[in-house]
Amino acid sequence: MSLSLLTTICGGVTVLILAALAWAFWSDPQRGLEQTTHRIEKLPTVMADRYTAFAVLALVFTLYGDLNVLIAFFAVCAFMGFADGLIYARAGYPHMKHTISGVLSVVALAVATAARVTEGAS
């Protein structure tokens, strides 16, 4: 087995684990908290490390410069911004910072997609 194939398998296992945890939180948030052993009082600190991790991913993906990777990243960011905005809006809380994050991510997605489509056309 090549290291490349093993890396792909690791990626697949990661996808399965993350998808299972996402399903746990979407279907029963309390069960999701129990499965991940997260504690409500620690969520602000957990969010800090999540935002740090996403900032590092954004930096690495931007420096790497692959338009396909950036397109996928901006699409994920748009989903998160709009999903969070919708969650807060439905609950009657301020949501514009999250919703605007989704909008800005869509703009970046459109620019990256246009760059990809027109790549080599000059």
Short mmCIF file of the C-alpha atoms (twelve columns), coordinates in Angstrom:
data_MODEL
# 
_entry.id   MODEL 
# 
loop_
_atom_site.group_PDB 
_atom_site.id 
_atom_site.type_symbol 
_atom_site.label_atom_id 
_atom_site.label_alt_id 
_atom_site.label_comp_id 
_atom_site.label_asym_id 
_atom_site.label_seq_id 
_atom_site.Cartn_x 
_atom_site.Cartn_y 
_atom_site.Cartn_z 
_atom_site.pdbx_PDB_model_num 
ATOM 1   C CA . MET A 1   0.000   0.000  0.000   1 
ATOM 2   C CA . SER A 2   1.411   3.381  -0.986  1 
ATOM 3   C CA . LEU A 3   1.613   6.306  1.385   1 
ATOM 4   C CA . SER A 4   -0.595  8.264  -0.992  1 
ATOM 5   C CA . LEU A 5   -3.332  5.622  -0.748  1 
ATOM 6   C CA . LEU A 6   -2.928  5.489  3.033   1 
ATOM 7   C CA . THR A 7   -3.302  9.274  3.147   1 
ATOM 8   C CA . THR A 8   -6.500  9.019  1.105   1 
ATOM 9   C CA . ILE A 9   -7.820  6.371  3.505   1 
ATOM 10  C CA . CYS A 10  -7.014  8.661  6.447   1 
ATOM 11  C CA . GLY A 11  -8.988  11.400 4.715   1 
ATOM 12  C CA . GLY A 12  -11.932 9.074  4.199   1 
ATOM 13  C CA . VAL A 13  -11.932 8.004  7.848   1 
ATOM 14  C CA . THR A 14  -11.812 11.666 8.865   1 
ATOM 15  C CA . VAL A 15  -14.811 12.425 6.649   1 
ATOM 16  C CA . LEU A 16  -16.783 9.568  8.222   1 
ATOM 17  C CA . ILE A 17  -15.984 10.642 11.782  1 
ATOM 18  C CA . LEU A 18  -16.811 14.299 11.130  1 
ATOM 19  C CA . ALA A 19  -20.017 13.379 9.300   1 
ATOM 20  C CA . ALA A 20  -21.120 11.164 12.199  1 
ATOM 21  C CA . LEU A 21  -20.462 13.944 14.699  1 
ATOM 22  C CA . ALA A 22  -22.236 16.505 12.515  1 
ATOM 23  C CA . TRP A 23  -25.247 14.183 12.309  1 
ATOM 24  C CA . ALA A 24  -25.204 13.756 16.090  1 
ATOM 25  C CA . PHE A 25  -25.311 17.515 16.625  1 
ATOM 26  C CA . TRP A 26  -27.926 18.159 13.893  1 
ATOM 27  C CA . SER A 27  -30.248 15.383 15.034  1 
ATOM 28  C CA . ASP A 28  -29.821 15.709 18.820  1 
ATOM 29  C CA . PRO A 29  -27.522 18.491 20.073  1 
ATOM 30  C CA . GLN A 30  -27.437 17.060 23.592  1 
ATOM 31  C CA . ARG A 31  -26.302 13.700 22.199  1 
ATOM 32  C CA . GLY A 32  -23.665 15.509 20.153  1 
ATOM 33  C CA . LEU A 33  -22.349 17.215 23.261  1 
ATOM 34  C CA . GLU A 34  -22.275 13.893 25.096  1 
ATOM 35  C CA . GLN A 35  -20.512 12.070 22.241  1 
ATOM 36  C CA . THR A 36  -17.849 14.742 21.952  1 
ATOM 37  C CA . THR A 37  -17.657 15.377 25.714  1 
ATOM 38  C CA . HIS A 38  -17.952 19.115 25.090  1 
ATOM 39  C CA . ARG A 39  -19.122 21.262 27.979  1 
ATOM 40  C CA . ILE A 40  -21.356 24.293 27.404  1 
ATOM 41  C CA . GLU A 41  -19.271 26.455 29.748  1 
ATOM 42  C CA . LYS A 42  -16.137 25.712 27.698  1 
ATOM 43  C CA . LEU A 43  -17.653 26.456 24.272  1 
ATOM 44  C CA . PRO A 44  -16.252 30.013 24.062  1 
ATOM 45  C CA . THR A 45  -12.736 28.612 24.465  1 
ATOM 46  C CA . VAL A 46  -13.495 25.809 22.014  1 
ATOM 47  C CA . MET A 47  -14.729 28.409 19.508  1 
ATOM 48  C CA . ALA A 48  -11.457 30.323 19.948  1 
ATOM 49  C CA . ASP A 49  -9.416  27.309 18.912  1 
ATOM 50  C CA . ARG A 50  -11.813 26.581 16.029  1 
ATOM 51  C CA . TYR A 51  -11.464 30.121 14.673  1 
ATOM 52  C CA . THR A 52  -7.680  29.853 15.077  1 
ATOM 53  C CA . ALA A 53  -7.675  26.577 13.153  1 
ATOM 54  C CA . PHE A 54  -9.790  28.054 10.352  1 
ATOM 55  C CA . ALA A 55  -7.498  31.103 10.173  1 
ATOM 56  C CA . VAL A 56  -4.493  28.787 9.775   1 
ATOM 57  C CA . LEU A 57  -6.336  26.782 7.092   1 
ATOM 58  C CA . ALA A 58  -7.216  30.008 5.272   1 
ATOM 59  C CA . LEU A 59  -3.575  31.117 5.405   1 
ATOM 60  C CA . VAL A 60  -2.234  27.758 4.188   1 
ATOM 61  C CA . PHE A 61  -4.829  27.445 1.417   1 
ATOM 62  C CA . THR A 62  -4.198  31.027 0.287   1 
ATOM 63  C CA . LEU A 63  -0.421  30.575 0.238   1 
ATOM 64  C CA . TYR A 64  -0.797  27.228 -1.562  1 
ATOM 65  C CA . GLY A 65  -2.806  29.095 -4.182  1 
ATOM 66  C CA . ASP A 66  -4.756  26.210 -5.717  1 
ATOM 67  C CA . LEU A 67  -7.995  27.692 -7.033  1 
ATOM 68  C CA . ASN A 68  -9.895  24.424 -6.605  1 
ATOM 69  C CA . VAL A 69  -8.949  24.254 -2.919  1 
ATOM 70  C CA . LEU A 70  -9.884  27.911 -2.433  1 
ATOM 71  C CA . ILE A 71  -13.228 27.385 -4.195  1 
ATOM 72  C CA . ALA A 72  -14.028 24.520 -1.822  1 
ATOM 73  C CA . PHE A 73  -12.862 26.538 1.198   1 
ATOM 74  C CA . PHE A 74  -14.954 29.590 0.300   1 
ATOM 75  C CA . ALA A 75  -17.987 27.354 -0.282  1 
ATOM 76  C CA . VAL A 76  -17.545 25.831 3.188   1 
ATOM 77  C CA . CYS A 77  -17.166 29.300 4.720   1 
ATOM 78  C CA . ALA A 78  -20.334 30.470 2.938   1 
ATOM 79  C CA . PHE A 79  -22.244 27.481 4.293   1 
ATOM 80  C CA . MET A 80  -21.059 28.186 7.841   1 
ATOM 81  C CA . GLY A 81  -21.866 31.886 7.652   1 
ATOM 82  C CA . PHE A 82  -25.353 31.374 6.249   1 
ATOM 83  C CA . ALA A 83  -26.123 28.383 8.497   1 
ATOM 84  C CA . ASP A 84  -25.084 30.262 11.641  1 
ATOM 85  C CA . GLY A 85  -26.968 33.344 10.485  1 
ATOM 86  C CA . LEU A 86  -30.111 31.288 9.935   1 
ATOM 87  C CA . ILE A 87  -29.817 29.590 13.323  1 
ATOM 88  C CA . TYR A 88  -29.569 32.949 15.088  1 
ATOM 89  C CA . ALA A 89  -32.214 34.660 12.941  1 
ATOM 90  C CA . ARG A 90  -34.720 31.860 13.623  1 
ATOM 91  C CA . ALA A 91  -34.050 32.211 17.344  1 
ATOM 92  C CA . GLY A 92  -34.631 35.969 17.169  1 
ATOM 93  C CA . TYR A 93  -31.007 36.914 17.850  1 
ATOM 94  C CA . PRO A 94  -28.793 39.316 15.901  1 
ATOM 95  C CA . HIS A 95  -27.419 37.457 12.900  1 
ATOM 96  C CA . MET A 96  -26.002 39.990 10.461  1 
ATOM 97  C CA . LYS A 97  -22.337 39.356 11.306  1 
ATOM 98  C CA . HIS A 98  -22.829 35.691 10.441  1 
ATOM 99  C CA . THR A 99  -24.992 36.377 7.409   1 
ATOM 100 C CA . ILE A 100 -22.530 38.972 6.073   1 
ATOM 101 C CA . SER A 101 -19.764 36.390 6.531   1 
ATOM 102 C CA . GLY A 102 -21.758 34.109 4.244   1 
ATOM 103 C CA . VAL A 103 -22.233 36.891 1.697   1 
ATOM 104 C CA . LEU A 104 -18.524 37.792 1.691   1 
ATOM 105 C CA . SER A 105 -17.642 34.123 1.296   1 
ATOM 106 C CA . VAL A 106 -19.967 33.892 -1.718  1 
ATOM 107 C CA . VAL A 107 -18.226 36.917 -3.232  1 
ATOM 108 C CA . ALA A 108 -14.832 35.262 -2.699  1 
ATOM 109 C CA . LEU A 109 -16.257 32.023 -4.104  1 
ATOM 110 C CA . ALA A 110 -17.485 33.850 -7.217  1 
ATOM 111 C CA . VAL A 111 -14.099 35.511 -7.741  1 
ATOM 112 C CA . ALA A 112 -12.222 32.209 -7.294  1 
ATOM 113 C CA . THR A 113 -14.648 30.402 -9.600  1 
ATOM 114 C CA . ALA A 114 -14.315 33.113 -12.253 1 
ATOM 115 C CA . ALA A 115 -10.518 32.889 -11.963 1 
ATOM 116 C CA . ARG A 116 -10.705 29.114 -12.375 1 
ATOM 117 C CA . VAL A 117 -13.051 29.286 -15.363 1 
ATOM 118 C CA . THR A 118 -10.962 31.920 -17.136 1 
ATOM 119 C CA . GLU A 119 -7.601  30.407 -16.162 1 
ATOM 120 C CA . GLY A 120 -5.436  30.174 -19.236 1 
ATOM 121 C CA . ALA A 121 -7.914  32.138 -21.361 1 
ATOM 122 C CA . SER A 122 -5.595  35.121 -21.696 1 
# 
